[in-house]
Amino acid sequence: MPSPGAPGEAEHSLVRLLEGFLKVCDGISFAHARGVIHRDLKPANVMVGEFGEVLVMDWGLAKVFGHSDAAAAHVTPDLAGAQVARKARGSKGDRSEPLEAEPLRTQDGSVMGTPAYMPPEQAAGEIERLSERSDVYSLGAILYQMLTLFPPFTGGSAYAILQRVIEGKFVRPSERAPGRPVPRELEAAVLKAMAKDPAKRYASVAGLRADIEAYLAGRTLAAARYKPWQRAAKWVMRNKAVTAVSAAAAVVLVAASAGFMWKILVEKGRAEENARVAGENAAAEREARQEAERLQRVAEEKARREGDYALLDQYRSAAEGLWPAWPDQVEDMNEWTRGARDLASRLDEHRSRLDTMPAGTSSDLWARDNQTKLVAGLLELREKTIPDVEARTLRGREVGRAAQEHREDWERAIRRIADSPLYGGLVIALQTALVPLGPDPESGLWEFADIQTGLVPERGPDGKLAITEKTGVVLVLLPGGTFWMGAAPRGARNVDPSAQTDEGPVHEVTLEPFFMGKHEMTQGQWERVTGENPSFCKPGVKFGDKTVTLANPVEQVSWEDCDRWLGRLGLVLPTEAQWEYAARAGTQTVWWTGNEKETFAGAGNIIDSNCKRNGGTAGRDYEAWLDDGHTAHAPAGIFRANAFGLADTMGNVWEWCRDVYAADSYQTHPRDRDGLHGEEEAPTASAARSYRGGSWADLADYARSADRFRAASGIRNTDLGVRPARVLASGQ
């Protein structure tokens, strides 16, 4: 089989490669049936003959169960109709193959085979554990290379690769080659075949072969998971030539509408019975048959209409699940688009049917109403939803290309983060859609740009990021740790004279590392993501001597808005614990700046003398001692950042949090990992959600690190925005 960069590689389509792979599976299955395992399967040991025959070569490490390895070394079984002999090896100085492809040969009980393709048990020298599933692993590694053009493990010495093999950690095919269309189902087959635990692999080569054959035939794979619409789409794509009634019946069955098929059979049976009774009367027989055919057509049309309506609902629902628009979703989005286009192609048929439907009886009106909804739904699917998913597919590919372009940046970031004492030896993996920006010059914490939300910012001569209207979200990787959450009027920790009862008791919370927005989400970022800017203080509006721009924070966004749109980007709302941990940045004082209001100056934007001077409302309280220079909210990053490098955690706009608010939240034990208090889901639709941090329209007390506020999840206010967070994804 061709290796990456080999001549003629482009001529081998994925389908042809998979067909050849099936022949390799046949050969290995043949060997397994005779008690032989290969133990050194790799692309270099698979050869394609002049007439398309596939030969499995080099049985020098083969083992026959029940025989010693010395005996196995001389086995040359006849596979795929060809005599397979041992391949001559070059000298130790021969570097025609990369290190990961070079074999390691030692005595039984030690490592033997080729590092990049051998299973973990073989890499660990546990020869007694080798079985047919060991060859399954190696076949999975070959399939990996077919999909990505790279071996599963590369870089470093052969023994360094062995260590990674033993640990079972490799990059998923779709992440290794984000610029290539790696089918989701084939990736699932690779991951199953290459499972670290042999018990989790395919039980035999036949199982792997069956899944690859199923993929080629358009059937479902045992290794992959499917949503109902995906199973329905596969059936439709496989059965293009089936009669209309059979296709409709299948779709109806998928849509759980089997009752319509029963009606078809009943009506058809009645008509045929009428035809039989009138058999002696030719005219009556013809009339009865025509009536039978008419009734069958009516039933078929009804089944098709109801089936398409149910399928339309499934496709609309599935489109909502095709987020984020990342490389691992591209294959699903392509599959969805193919099926959705096939469904939308029946729009004209359903529209023509609507034009001819009677409108006399209540039953007719009901049928017309349903047909009208179906036509409208198919039109929306064709004109809006399909183009939207296609646009997402393009974005997914762009995200994949960006990962390739910044791979060296990521490798450097991973090494430096692991070496940084601030992170305590934390080893991270490449995070989809993020670009490393390096550490903040003051905090030392690493920062990353989300390329889905805008341009990647650049650092100035002082090392600080230049934030503009077009800049994307910047996320700071915060180290995990334990901190004291809440406040109390007196005590040993987090003493705050203004502490409220819902801020206690002060308690310990331990968090895993996570990403937190360096700034509040800007109007420009929100508009690029959603296509809208709901803010009250819009660009061009002047407050005092300051004019609002797209770099100002977005406001008038509800909790529901934020949860929906952030989720589409792979972002989340921070928990209250994450928010307070980030805002405190290691402090136990009232504000992160200290215990006195005067320390607030230059670090936050609240209701002050500037607000009062530029149209303040009579009778309101102001922090008259302060002039922060802004009447309304300020652009991102204007004020001094805290020790974590986070700006605007005090004032500017309030920031939604994930938690369902409860006055006694802190009486419950916070969730491990992210510190969530209480349940993730709201008990009622009217349940309040928490928000934190104060705003430009509030006093300093509301910007205290422990202060809590709440509102219904659908509420939108002119001083309420969002600071996105993100879960740190682990590697494979």
XYZ file of C-alpha atoms in Angstrom:
732
model
C 0.000 0.000 0.000
C 1.362 3.491 -0.780
C 3.062 5.343 2.019
C 2.740 9.128 2.460
C 4.431 10.901 -0.388
C 4.807 7.764 -2.525
C 4.413 8.138 -6.315
C 0.884 7.560 -7.485
C -0.553 8.157 -4.022
C -3.156 10.568 -5.371
C -4.480 7.837 -7.651
C -5.546 5.724 -4.716
C -8.919 7.038 -3.624
C -10.107 6.249 -0.126
C -12.580 3.729 -1.529
C -9.819 1.862 -3.404
C -7.623 1.901 -0.325
C -10.439 0.517 1.798
C -11.112 -2.208 -0.746
C -7.439 -3.148 -0.543
C -7.659 -3.006 3.245
C -10.475 -5.577 3.142
C -8.136 -7.937 1.296
C -5.485 -7.428 3.966
C -8.105 -8.314 6.570
C -8.971 -11.455 4.604
C -5.342 -12.534 4.589
C -4.868 -11.942 8.313
C -8.156 -13.700 9.104
C -6.889 -16.682 7.107
C -3.700 -16.734 9.189
C -5.597 -16.386 12.459
C -7.823 -19.314 11.506
C -4.643 -21.396 11.351
C -3.304 -20.162 14.670
C -0.808 -17.621 13.288
C -0.498 -13.961 14.302
C 1.686 -11.618 12.254
C 3.029 -9.216 14.962
C 4.577 -6.746 12.514
C 1.728 -5.410 10.381
C 2.445 -2.009 8.839
C 1.979 -0.295 5.450
C 5.479 -1.278 4.322
C 4.526 -4.945 4.739
C 1.479 -4.672 2.498
C 2.099 -4.742 -1.232
C -0.303 -4.280 -4.134
C 0.408 -6.381 -7.197
C 0.174 -5.430 -10.853
C -3.330 -6.865 -11.161
C -4.679 -5.463 -7.884
C -3.818 -8.466 -5.741
C -2.867 -7.541 -2.173
C 0.034 -9.344 -0.505
C 0.826 -9.336 3.208
C 4.604 -9.537 3.456
C 7.310 -10.244 6.045
C 6.180 -12.978 8.389
C 9.553 -12.951 10.155
C 7.995 -12.122 13.533
C 4.930 -14.320 13.089
C 3.999 -16.596 15.966
C 2.141 -19.888 15.779
C 0.141 -20.541 18.912
C 1.433 -23.637 20.653
C 4.895 -23.324 19.034
C 8.039 -21.496 20.017
C 9.007 -18.318 18.209
C 11.924 -20.101 16.586
C 9.417 -22.240 14.754
C 7.179 -19.315 13.993
C 10.033 -17.413 12.384
C 10.044 -19.870 9.460
C 6.307 -19.861 8.752
C 5.474 -18.639 5.256
C 1.716 -19.139 4.849
C 0.067 -18.750 1.472
C -2.281 -15.765 1.772
C -4.545 -14.146 -0.825
C -3.403 -16.702 -3.385
C 0.277 -15.739 -3.203
C 3.316 -17.281 -1.529
C 4.493 -14.783 1.125
C 8.141 -14.917 2.069
C 10.105 -13.088 4.672
C 11.300 -9.684 3.526
C 15.030 -9.018 3.527
C 16.073 -6.426 6.089
C 18.604 -3.649 5.590
C 21.517 -3.084 7.924
C 21.231 -1.015 11.099
C 22.620 1.912 9.170
C 19.783 1.804 6.624
C 17.515 4.820 7.287
C 15.197 4.422 4.304
C 12.294 4.297 6.777
C 11.618 6.817 9.570
C 12.456 5.764 13.121
C 8.842 4.997 13.952
C 8.671 2.538 11.028
C 11.881 0.680 11.867
C 11.499 -2.756 13.450
C 12.822 -3.732 16.870
C 13.777 -7.407 17.018
C 14.684 -9.082 20.289
C 14.029 -12.372 21.988
C 10.592 -13.433 23.193
C 9.636 -11.486 26.301
C 11.143 -8.260 25.014
C 10.000 -5.711 22.479
C 9.718 -6.861 18.876
C 7.906 -5.290 15.957
C 7.597 -1.762 14.574
C 6.930 0.907 17.231
C 4.373 3.091 15.452
C 2.095 0.153 14.601
C 2.497 -2.295 17.478
C -0.105 -2.663 20.234
C 0.681 -1.542 23.813
C 1.050 -5.104 25.108
C 3.685 -5.802 22.466
C 5.460 -2.509 23.168
C 5.615 -3.463 26.851
C 7.221 -6.800 25.997
C 4.222 -8.743 27.330
C 4.471 -11.346 24.583
C 2.275 -13.834 26.438
C -0.632 -11.377 26.080
C -0.381 -11.213 22.296
C -3.420 -12.523 20.454
C -5.475 -11.970 17.340
C -6.532 -8.637 18.872
C -2.908 -7.516 18.711
C -3.046 -7.771 14.929
C -6.398 -5.955 15.048
C -4.599 -3.042 16.716
C -1.929 -2.955 14.000
C -4.588 -3.043 11.301
C -6.219 -0.084 13.045
C -2.871 1.727 12.922
C -2.632 1.056 9.178
C -6.162 2.404 8.739
C -5.099 5.468 10.772
C -2.324 6.162 8.271
C -4.665 5.656 5.328
C -6.918 8.389 6.725
C -4.278 10.887 7.869
C -1.185 10.047 5.761
C 0.743 9.823 9.046
C 1.505 6.934 11.416
C -0.343 7.160 14.746
C 2.921 7.833 16.586
C 5.756 9.969 15.213
C 8.744 11.954 16.426
C 11.623 11.096 18.728
C 13.502 7.843 19.044
C 11.917 4.443 18.567
C 11.987 3.895 22.315
C 10.349 7.281 22.981
C 7.584 6.214 20.636
C 7.304 2.905 22.488
C 6.592 4.773 25.705
C 3.724 6.679 24.101
C 2.392 3.445 22.622
C 2.397 1.821 26.067
C 0.488 4.795 27.493
C -2.057 4.454 24.683
C -2.031 8.177 23.923
C -2.300 9.244 20.309
C -3.967 12.107 18.481
C -7.347 11.302 16.939
C -7.210 11.001 13.128
C -9.456 14.047 12.614
C -7.168 16.155 14.811
C -3.971 14.758 13.299
C -5.083 15.718 9.800
C -7.737 18.435 10.321
C -7.337 19.590 6.736
C -8.371 16.180 5.360
C -11.952 14.864 5.322
C -11.658 12.050 7.870
C -15.016 10.211 7.973
C -16.428 10.115 11.480
C -17.363 6.445 11.178
C -13.906 5.354 10.035
C -12.367 7.323 12.890
C -14.626 5.400 15.266
C -13.381 2.143 13.725
C -9.759 3.251 14.212
C -10.354 4.199 17.852
C -12.016 0.857 18.553
C -9.326 -1.167 16.800
C -6.555 0.782 18.577
C -8.052 0.694 22.071
C -5.355 0.380 24.733
C -7.229 -2.470 26.416
C -7.394 -5.491 24.065
C -10.810 -6.370 25.493
C -12.207 -3.117 24.081
C -10.963 -3.782 20.548
C -12.788 -5.736 17.879
C -12.901 -9.353 19.012
C -11.489 -10.436 15.670
C -10.275 -9.103 12.342
C -13.631 -10.195 10.947
C -15.349 -7.598 13.148
C -13.116 -4.817 11.843
C -13.601 -6.044 8.289
C -17.379 -6.085 8.717
C -17.376 -2.442 9.803
C -15.231 -1.317 6.857
C -17.454 -3.276 4.481
C -20.505 -1.671 6.099
C -19.007 1.775 5.549
C -18.437 1.073 1.865
C -22.001 -0.210 1.526
C -23.517 2.779 3.323
C -24.633 0.727 6.325
C -24.142 1.546 9.998
C -20.930 0.504 11.767
C -20.783 -1.343 15.078
C -18.033 1.007 16.294
C -19.911 4.242 15.543
C -22.810 5.924 17.270
C -25.720 7.288 15.279
C -28.583 9.669 15.791
C -31.997 8.662 14.396
C -31.702 11.044 11.425
C -28.341 9.529 10.499
C -29.782 6.014 10.423
C -32.731 7.266 8.371
C -30.452 9.082 5.941
C -28.300 5.985 5.469
C -31.378 3.909 4.655
C -32.585 6.456 2.118
C -29.150 6.737 0.448
C -28.897 2.937 0.166
C -32.369 2.485 -1.265
C -32.622 5.119 -3.997
C -34.165 2.625 -6.433
C -36.832 1.298 -4.103
C -40.448 1.940 -5.111
C -42.052 5.076 -3.721
C -44.305 3.179 -1.380
C -41.431 1.139 0.050
C -39.308 4.247 0.567
C -42.194 6.032 2.208
C -42.866 3.033 4.389
C -39.264 2.882 5.537
C -39.167 6.582 6.355
C -42.453 6.304 8.182
C -41.145 3.395 10.201
C -38.057 5.370 11.118
C -40.299 8.256 12.138
C -42.385 5.952 14.331
C -45.449 6.338 12.109
C -46.036 2.690 11.304
C -49.806 3.162 11.592
C -49.957 4.635 8.103
C -48.570 1.465 6.556
C -51.293 -0.510 8.283
C -53.840 1.833 6.693
C -52.280 1.298 3.282
C -52.606 -2.470 3.624
C -56.190 -2.265 4.910
C -57.328 0.045 2.108
C -55.521 -1.997 -0.518
C -56.996 -5.224 0.850
C -60.502 -3.837 0.727
C -60.067 -2.691 -2.853
C -58.655 -6.040 -3.952
C -61.542 -7.833 -2.276
C -63.979 -5.645 -4.220
C -62.164 -6.505 -7.423
C -62.377 -10.236 -6.703
C -66.130 -10.114 -6.018
C -66.705 -8.235 -9.263
C -64.458 -10.570 -11.202
C -67.189 -11.815 -13.539
C -68.103 -8.331 -14.578
C -65.209 -6.948 -16.633
C -66.318 -3.351 -16.305
C -66.843 -3.664 -12.568
C -63.487 -5.396 -12.265
C -61.703 -2.574 -14.079
C -63.484 -0.001 -11.953
C -62.632 -1.850 -8.765
C -58.988 -2.136 -9.768
C -58.847 1.534 -10.635
C -60.353 2.346 -7.261
C -57.824 0.066 -5.577
C -55.002 1.852 -7.379
C -56.454 5.251 -6.467
C -56.785 4.322 -2.823
C -53.258 2.955 -2.838
C -51.934 6.192 -4.375
C -53.798 8.247 -1.774
C -52.430 6.100 1.017
C -48.915 6.250 -0.441
C -49.093 10.040 -0.762
C -50.284 10.331 2.809
C -47.544 8.028 4.044
C -44.936 9.935 2.047
C -46.232 13.257 3.322
C -46.328 12.138 6.940
C -42.972 10.406 6.600
C -41.327 13.500 5.118
C -42.856 15.667 7.822
C -41.405 13.420 10.521
C -38.051 13.297 8.727
C -38.080 17.098 8.413
C -38.461 17.390 12.180
C -35.525 15.044 12.669
C -33.294 17.014 10.309
C -34.221 20.334 11.895
C -33.481 18.936 15.337
C -30.234 17.348 14.141
C -29.039 20.665 12.665
C -29.222 22.187 16.137
C -26.877 19.468 17.363
C -24.215 20.019 14.692
C -22.224 22.434 16.830
C -19.506 23.515 17.391
C -18.413 23.915 13.761
C -15.183 22.014 14.370
C -13.283 19.495 12.216
C -14.722 16.485 14.050
C -18.213 17.607 12.979
C -17.395 18.059 9.295
C -18.218 14.491 8.274
C -21.511 14.586 10.208
C -22.367 17.915 8.582
C -21.591 16.540 5.127
C -23.753 13.503 5.821
C -26.561 15.709 7.156
C -26.364 17.941 4.069
C -26.606 15.000 1.665
C -29.700 13.667 3.393
C -31.269 17.102 3.857
C -30.789 17.942 0.168
C -32.442 14.675 -0.790
C -35.396 15.539 1.440
C -35.580 19.138 0.168
C -35.593 17.880 -3.438
C -39.169 16.720 -2.844
C -40.356 20.301 -2.195
C -41.803 20.783 -5.696
C -43.606 17.452 -5.473
C -45.243 18.430 -2.173
C -45.996 21.944 -3.453
C -47.755 20.524 -6.537
C -49.748 18.208 -4.333
C -50.812 21.168 -2.171
C -52.125 23.010 -5.242
C -54.445 20.105 -6.100
C -55.677 19.216 -2.609
C -59.414 19.752 -1.954
C -60.528 22.086 0.832
C -64.096 20.940 1.413
C -64.376 18.863 4.574
C -62.712 19.440 7.924
C -60.536 16.428 7.132
C -59.491 18.073 3.859
C -58.663 21.313 5.671
C -56.585 19.421 8.228
C -54.665 17.662 5.442
C -54.104 20.961 3.599
C -52.857 22.609 6.775
C -50.327 19.825 7.341
C -49.249 19.945 3.699
C -48.819 23.725 3.933
C -46.592 23.316 6.999
C -44.557 20.652 5.224
C -44.012 22.861 2.157
C -43.020 25.819 4.344
C -40.671 23.628 6.360
C -39.001 22.164 3.268
C -38.610 25.661 1.819
C -36.907 26.851 5.012
C -34.736 23.735 4.992
C -33.624 24.418 1.418
C -33.220 28.199 1.621
C -31.926 28.678 5.168
C -30.933 25.595 7.147
C -28.934 23.772 4.455
C -26.889 26.890 3.522
C -26.268 27.501 7.224
C -24.950 23.970 7.792
C -22.840 24.239 4.632
C -21.343 27.474 6.000
C -20.607 25.677 9.269
C -18.879 22.933 7.304
C -16.582 25.501 5.699
C -15.836 26.992 9.119
C -15.040 23.536 10.446
C -12.504 23.055 7.670
C -11.032 26.510 8.343
C -10.613 25.628 12.011
C -8.855 22.433 10.938
C -6.493 24.311 8.646
C -5.698 26.783 11.417
C -4.743 23.898 13.688
C -2.282 22.714 11.061
C -0.870 26.202 10.503
C -0.286 26.706 14.228
C 0.892 23.184 15.053
C 4.416 24.354 15.884
C 2.992 27.098 18.103
C 0.949 24.469 19.903
C 3.870 22.106 20.357
C 5.880 24.970 21.860
C 2.976 26.004 24.110
C 2.445 22.458 25.372
C 6.132 22.131 26.290
C 6.365 25.509 27.998
C 3.156 25.078 29.970
C 4.373 21.682 31.196
C 7.640 23.330 32.291
C 5.992 26.350 33.947
C 5.903 26.267 37.775
C 2.638 28.236 37.595
C 0.883 25.160 36.187
C 2.498 22.480 38.346
C 3.490 20.141 35.524
C 0.163 20.407 33.682
C 0.280 18.648 30.301
C -2.377 19.832 27.880
C -3.385 18.818 24.363
C -4.103 20.965 21.333
C -7.387 22.807 21.928
C -9.562 23.046 18.824
C -10.206 26.575 17.479
C -7.648 28.195 19.792
C -4.325 29.792 18.829
C -1.577 30.192 21.464
C -0.619 33.820 22.142
C 2.109 33.124 24.677
C 2.142 34.145 28.352
C 0.958 37.507 29.641
C 4.049 39.590 30.500
C 2.768 40.347 34.007
C 0.780 37.297 35.127
C 2.938 34.734 33.309
C -0.240 32.793 32.460
C -0.752 31.547 28.918
C -3.339 33.201 26.718
C -5.141 31.926 23.626
C -7.239 33.489 20.865
C -10.537 31.924 19.768
C -10.428 32.163 15.966
C -14.203 31.629 15.689
C -14.891 35.060 17.189
C -12.508 37.412 15.386
C -8.930 38.213 14.487
C -5.972 36.961 16.483
C -4.608 39.931 18.492
C -0.948 40.829 18.431
C 1.296 41.791 21.315
C 2.838 45.242 21.376
C 6.440 46.080 22.320
C 5.444 45.846 25.998
C 4.077 42.339 25.470
C 0.485 43.416 26.044
C -2.307 42.486 23.650
C -3.750 45.137 21.363
C -7.550 44.760 21.549
C -9.608 46.232 18.695
C -13.170 46.063 17.382
C -12.169 43.077 15.218
C -10.280 41.132 17.870
C -11.580 37.698 18.858
C -12.148 36.364 22.369
C -8.947 35.917 24.377
C -8.934 33.082 26.909
C -6.514 32.758 29.826
C -5.532 29.251 30.934
C -5.985 29.371 34.706
C -4.164 26.777 36.810
C -6.291 24.548 38.980
C -6.257 25.069 42.697
C -8.101 25.356 45.993
C -9.422 28.687 47.250
C -11.750 30.087 49.884
C -15.074 31.086 48.368
C -17.633 33.499 49.808
C -17.380 36.174 52.495
C -18.359 36.818 56.105
C -18.528 39.979 58.265
C -16.038 38.423 60.652
C -13.807 35.382 60.830
C -10.408 34.146 59.748
C -10.839 34.323 55.965
C -12.509 36.529 53.348
C -13.636 39.072 55.940
C -15.967 41.623 54.374
C -18.059 44.088 56.434
C -20.620 44.234 53.602
C -20.988 40.446 53.289
C -24.555 39.203 52.777
C -26.070 36.016 54.167
C -26.119 34.337 50.731
C -22.328 34.780 50.507
C -21.661 32.354 53.334
C -20.437 30.224 54.765
C -16.888 30.779 53.550
C -15.846 27.384 52.219
C -13.067 25.658 50.311
C -13.516 24.872 46.625
C -11.073 22.931 44.465
C -11.083 23.538 40.725
C -9.409 21.853 37.791
C -7.565 24.060 35.270
C -9.912 25.907 32.903
C -10.006 28.775 30.425
C -11.486 32.137 31.418
C -12.140 35.151 29.218
C -9.504 37.841 29.654
C -12.203 40.412 28.899
C -15.952 40.621 28.813
C -17.306 39.573 25.429
C -17.398 42.581 23.119
C -20.195 43.771 20.882
C -18.075 43.018 17.837
C -17.472 39.437 18.942
C -21.150 38.855 19.706
C -22.220 40.364 16.382
C -19.781 38.211 14.401
C -21.087 35.081 16.103
C -24.836 35.794 16.124
C -25.270 38.352 13.342
C -26.908 40.772 15.796
C -25.935 43.428 18.343
C -28.641 43.669 21.027
C -26.767 46.254 23.123
C -28.484 49.417 24.367
C -25.231 51.407 24.265
C -24.436 50.841 20.593
C -21.444 51.952 18.516
C -21.566 55.645 17.650
C -23.559 56.639 20.729
C -21.732 59.187 22.893
C -21.768 59.193 26.696
C -19.915 62.143 28.157
C -16.774 62.515 26.084
C -16.585 58.811 25.142
C -18.097 57.201 22.041
C -19.157 53.555 22.158
C -17.415 51.171 19.719
C -17.656 47.470 18.897
C -14.848 46.977 21.434
C -17.288 47.819 24.248
C -18.907 44.886 26.071
C -22.118 43.429 24.737
C -25.148 43.855 27.011
C -28.860 43.142 26.916
C -28.105 39.446 26.500
C -30.051 36.909 28.545
C -28.647 33.840 30.259
C -30.444 31.754 27.636
C -28.849 33.762 24.808
C -25.393 33.262 26.302
C -25.860 29.569 27.004
C -27.049 28.936 23.448
C -24.463 30.935 21.528
C -21.455 30.152 23.687
C -22.323 26.463 23.407
C -22.194 26.743 19.618
C -18.579 27.876 19.948
C -17.523 25.203 22.426
C -17.522 27.855 25.158
C -19.462 27.873 28.431
C -20.668 30.210 31.118
C -18.329 30.018 34.127
C -19.670 28.631 37.373
C -19.864 31.055 40.290
C -16.894 29.254 41.813
C -14.836 29.637 38.647
C -15.840 33.276 38.363
C -14.891 34.127 41.961
C -11.639 32.154 41.752
C -10.740 34.091 38.605
C -11.817 37.461 40.036
C -9.974 37.014 43.334
C -6.797 35.845 41.585
C -5.376 34.508 44.833
C -6.669 37.253 47.154
C -8.942 37.081 50.213
C -9.721 40.801 50.340
C -13.021 42.579 49.670
C -11.927 43.525 46.167
C -8.938 41.991 44.456
C -7.307 45.406 44.809
C -7.650 45.460 48.619
C -10.078 46.113 51.461
C -10.488 49.857 50.912
C -12.579 51.469 48.187
C -9.739 53.802 47.323
C -7.745 50.850 45.968
C -10.440 50.514 43.314
C -9.171 53.490 41.311
C -7.874 52.567 37.852
C -9.028 48.961 38.142
C -12.769 49.156 37.504
C -15.705 51.116 36.100
C -18.621 51.889 38.437
C -21.186 54.640 39.035
C -19.030 57.641 39.921
C -18.694 61.399 39.644
C -18.285 61.063 35.874
C -21.727 59.438 35.640
C -23.262 62.126 37.843
C -21.649 64.915 35.848
C -22.820 63.521 32.488
C -26.542 63.061 32.973
C -26.751 61.253 36.294
C -30.188 60.664 37.790
C -31.154 62.802 40.769
C -31.545 60.922 44.021
C -29.141 58.129 43.086
C -26.046 57.298 45.083
C -22.680 57.802 43.418
C -19.095 57.051 44.334
C -18.371 60.782 44.304
C -14.733 60.244 45.326
C -14.015 58.416 42.044
C -13.783 59.528 38.421
C -12.962 56.501 36.262
C -13.295 58.500 33.042
C -16.382 56.696 31.723
C -20.070 57.512 32.003
C -21.291 54.158 30.640
C -19.345 50.945 30.024
C -15.773 51.131 28.730
C -14.006 49.235 25.912
C -12.424 45.901 26.826
C -9.084 46.048 28.592
C -9.003 49.767 29.447
C -8.596 49.186 33.184
C -5.827 47.515 35.162
C -5.997 43.701 35.164
C -5.800 41.462 38.235
C -2.995 39.022 39.057
C -4.416 36.474 36.586
C -4.376 39.081 33.810
C -8.187 39.386 33.751
C -9.613 42.847 33.079
C -12.943 44.393 34.119
C -13.863 41.868 36.813
C -14.988 44.879 38.893
C -17.772 46.863 37.252
C -18.264 47.679 33.559
C -21.062 45.088 33.034
C -22.421 42.314 35.213
C -21.437 38.828 34.026
C -23.764 35.825 33.849
C -22.717 32.593 35.614
C -23.881 29.044 34.997
C -25.346 28.312 38.450
C -29.008 28.246 39.371
C -29.175 30.837 42.144
C -30.196 29.827 45.660
C -29.683 31.810 48.856
C -28.383 28.663 50.543
C -26.212 27.453 47.620
C -23.085 27.389 49.753
C -24.665 24.911 52.163
C -24.221 22.223 49.499
C -20.921 20.641 48.531
C -19.606 22.082 45.253
C -19.171 19.736 42.337
C -15.720 18.360 41.712
C -13.980 19.769 38.669
C -15.793 23.105 38.208
C -17.240 23.944 41.634
C -20.879 24.103 40.515
C -23.215 24.510 43.491
C -26.555 22.726 43.171
C -28.016 21.207 40.022
C -27.013 22.013 36.445
C -30.618 22.207 35.242
C -33.084 24.748 36.605
C -35.920 23.134 38.611
C -38.471 25.487 37.005
C -38.562 27.746 33.963
C -38.719 30.792 36.236
C -35.689 29.803 38.340
C -33.099 32.566 38.650
C -29.509 32.341 37.439
C -26.554 34.038 39.106
C -24.506 36.933 37.809
C -21.453 38.603 39.316
C -19.047 41.555 39.249
C -21.066 44.767 39.410
C -21.445 47.300 36.605
C -20.952 50.883 35.456
C -24.387 51.658 36.923
C -23.707 50.305 40.436
C -21.744 51.202 43.561
C -18.427 49.641 44.545
C -20.107 47.294 47.048
C -21.725 45.434 44.153
C -18.300 44.829 42.592
C -16.991 42.967 45.649
C -15.402 39.605 44.802
C -18.030 37.701 46.817
C -21.117 39.709 45.847
C -23.929 37.678 44.255
C -26.940 38.772 42.243
C -29.585 36.923 40.250
C -32.254 37.261 37.590
C -34.580 35.070 35.544
C -32.734 33.359 32.701
C -34.675 35.295 30.051
C -33.976 38.767 31.482
C -31.956 41.299 29.446
C -30.527 44.431 31.074
C -28.476 47.356 29.782
C -25.688 46.594 32.260
C -25.667 42.784 32.021
C -23.187 40.964 29.759
C -20.996 37.875 29.707
C -17.419 36.690 30.166
C -16.972 33.341 28.356
C -15.137 30.361 29.795
C -14.089 27.053 28.298
C -13.425 23.542 29.562
C -9.833 22.361 29.147
C -10.165 19.395 26.779
C -7.989 16.390 27.496
C -5.997 14.589 24.799
C -6.740 11.081 23.491
